[in-house]
Amino acid sequence: MRIILNKPKKVMPMKIKLSELPEGAKGKILELYIPVELRERLFGLGFVEGEQIEVLKRAPLGDPVVYKIKGSSVTLRNDIASKIVVDSSIFPLYYAEPGKYKIVRIFGGRGILMKLQQIGLILEKTIDVEKNSFGKVTILLDGKKHVLPRGQALKILVEEFK
């Protein structure tokens, strides 16, 4: 008889473009796909593989974005940030695969926050992602199924439940 022990699930970071990293999230730079002349300038600012980066603030229309790297604030446009790949354990619910997740942050105005609170989506709540397809995320929360559209799922930051 073979005994199979369940190993604890390892939390896998998610590869994501720096431009898609939500405000307040941190990541580690993995790859830069930047032209040589701009690459040297970014290297000088600390944009090197393995360096920790945090999204501090987005402009009202989403571009440019202020990042914190090596203790300095640097502003980049999304066309440049989209060529930098980072890994992050915190990401929008929209990118979550089926499994258990914990809500770590919710963005939005009073209306969206109240709507999500009415169905029970609050900080530190654990949810089960059942299905993620066609721009909609199906979650199981307190025994009830809820379908969240893409816009709402992008405003909810989650991390894999350990």
Short mmCIF file of C-alpha atoms in Angstrom, two decimals, residues 59-157:
data_model
loop_
_atom_site.label_atom_id
_atom_site.label_comp_id
_atom_site.label_asym_id
_atom_site.label_seq_id
_atom_site.Cartn_x
_atom_site.Cartn_y
_atom_site.Cartn_z
CA ALA A 59 -2.37 59.29 -13.48
CA PRO A 60 -6.14 59.88 -13.64
CA LEU A 61 -6.32 58.49 -17.18
CA GLY A 62 -3.94 55.61 -16.37
CA ASP A 63 -0.81 56.94 -18.10
CA PRO A 64 1.92 57.70 -16.96
CA VAL A 65 2.58 55.68 -13.80
CA VAL A 66 4.90 56.39 -10.86
CA TYR A 67 6.98 53.42 -9.70
CA LYS A 68 9.24 53.02 -6.66
CA ILE A 69 12.52 51.27 -7.35
CA LYS A 70 15.66 51.30 -5.19
CA GLY A 71 14.12 54.00 -2.97
CA SER A 72 13.49 56.39 -5.87
CA SER A 73 10.29 57.39 -7.63
CA VAL A 74 10.39 56.96 -11.41
CA THR A 75 7.65 57.84 -13.88
CA LEU A 76 7.16 55.66 -16.98
CA ARG A 77 4.64 55.68 -19.77
CA ASN A 78 2.65 52.48 -20.34
CA ASP A 79 4.23 51.84 -23.76
CA ILE A 80 7.63 51.44 -22.05
CA ALA A 81 6.28 49.68 -18.93
CA SER A 82 4.51 47.12 -21.13
CA LYS A 83 7.94 45.91 -22.33
CA ILE A 84 9.05 45.04 -18.78
CA VAL A 85 7.94 41.67 -17.37
CA VAL A 86 7.62 41.25 -13.59
CA ASP A 87 6.43 38.50 -11.28
CA SER A 88 4.03 39.24 -8.48
CA SER A 89 2.16 37.15 -5.94
CA ILE A 90 -0.59 39.81 -5.84
CA PHE A 91 -2.60 40.24 -9.02
CA PRO A 92 -6.10 41.14 -10.24
CA LEU A 93 -8.81 38.48 -9.81
CA TYR A 94 -9.32 38.64 -13.57
CA TYR A 95 -6.06 36.69 -14.06
CA ALA A 96 -6.77 34.05 -11.40
CA GLU A 97 -6.97 30.40 -12.38
CA PRO A 98 -9.40 28.06 -10.56
CA GLY A 99 -8.41 27.72 -6.91
CA LYS A 100 -8.52 29.48 -3.51
CA TYR A 101 -7.55 33.13 -3.15
CA LYS A 102 -7.54 35.82 -0.48
CA ILE A 103 -8.68 39.36 -1.26
CA VAL A 104 -5.94 41.85 -0.38
CA ARG A 105 -7.22 45.08 -1.93
CA ILE A 106 -10.23 46.47 -3.76
CA PHE A 107 -10.11 49.55 -5.98
CA GLY A 108 -13.01 51.67 -7.05
CA GLY A 109 -15.50 54.29 -6.01
CA ARG A 110 -18.16 54.10 -3.36
CA GLY A 111 -20.68 52.46 -5.70
CA ILE A 112 -18.54 49.49 -6.69
CA LEU A 113 -17.27 49.03 -3.13
CA MET A 114 -20.84 48.92 -1.78
CA LYS A 115 -21.95 46.52 -4.52
CA LEU A 116 -19.09 44.12 -3.77
CA GLN A 117 -19.65 44.45 -0.03
CA GLN A 118 -23.32 43.49 -0.46
CA ILE A 119 -22.35 40.13 -1.92
CA GLY A 120 -19.69 39.63 0.76
CA LEU A 121 -16.52 40.55 -1.11
CA ILE A 122 -14.46 42.34 1.51
CA LEU A 123 -10.77 42.52 2.43
CA GLU A 124 -9.16 39.37 3.83
CA LYS A 125 -12.10 37.24 2.59
CA THR A 126 -11.22 33.86 1.07
CA ILE A 127 -12.91 33.01 -2.23
CA ASP A 128 -12.91 30.03 -4.59
CA VAL A 129 -12.45 30.79 -8.28
CA GLU A 130 -14.52 28.17 -10.07
CA LYS A 131 -14.18 29.33 -13.66
CA ASN A 132 -12.46 32.13 -15.52
CA SER A 133 -13.43 32.47 -19.15
CA PHE A 134 -14.85 34.82 -21.74
CA GLY A 135 -14.15 37.92 -19.65
CA LYS A 136 -16.13 36.71 -16.64
CA VAL A 137 -14.92 35.17 -13.41
CA THR A 138 -17.19 32.72 -11.57
CA ILE A 139 -16.49 32.59 -7.85
CA LEU A 140 -17.88 30.65 -4.93
CA LEU A 141 -18.36 32.80 -1.84
CA ASP A 142 -20.02 31.52 1.33
CA GLY A 143 -21.71 28.72 -0.63
CA LYS A 144 -23.13 31.02 -3.32
CA LYS A 145 -21.99 31.43 -6.92
CA HIS A 146 -21.30 34.90 -8.24
CA VAL A 147 -20.25 35.93 -11.73
CA LEU A 148 -18.06 39.01 -11.89
CA PRO A 149 -17.55 40.91 -15.15
CA ARG A 150 -14.05 41.80 -16.35
CA GLY A 151 -14.17 45.38 -15.01
CA GLN A 152 -14.99 44.31 -11.47
CA ALA A 153 -12.53 41.41 -11.52
CA LEU A 154 -9.73 43.81 -12.52
CA LYS A 155 -10.42 45.99 -9.45
CA ILE A 156 -10.04 43.13 -6.94
CA LEU A 157 -6.48 42.23 -6.01
#
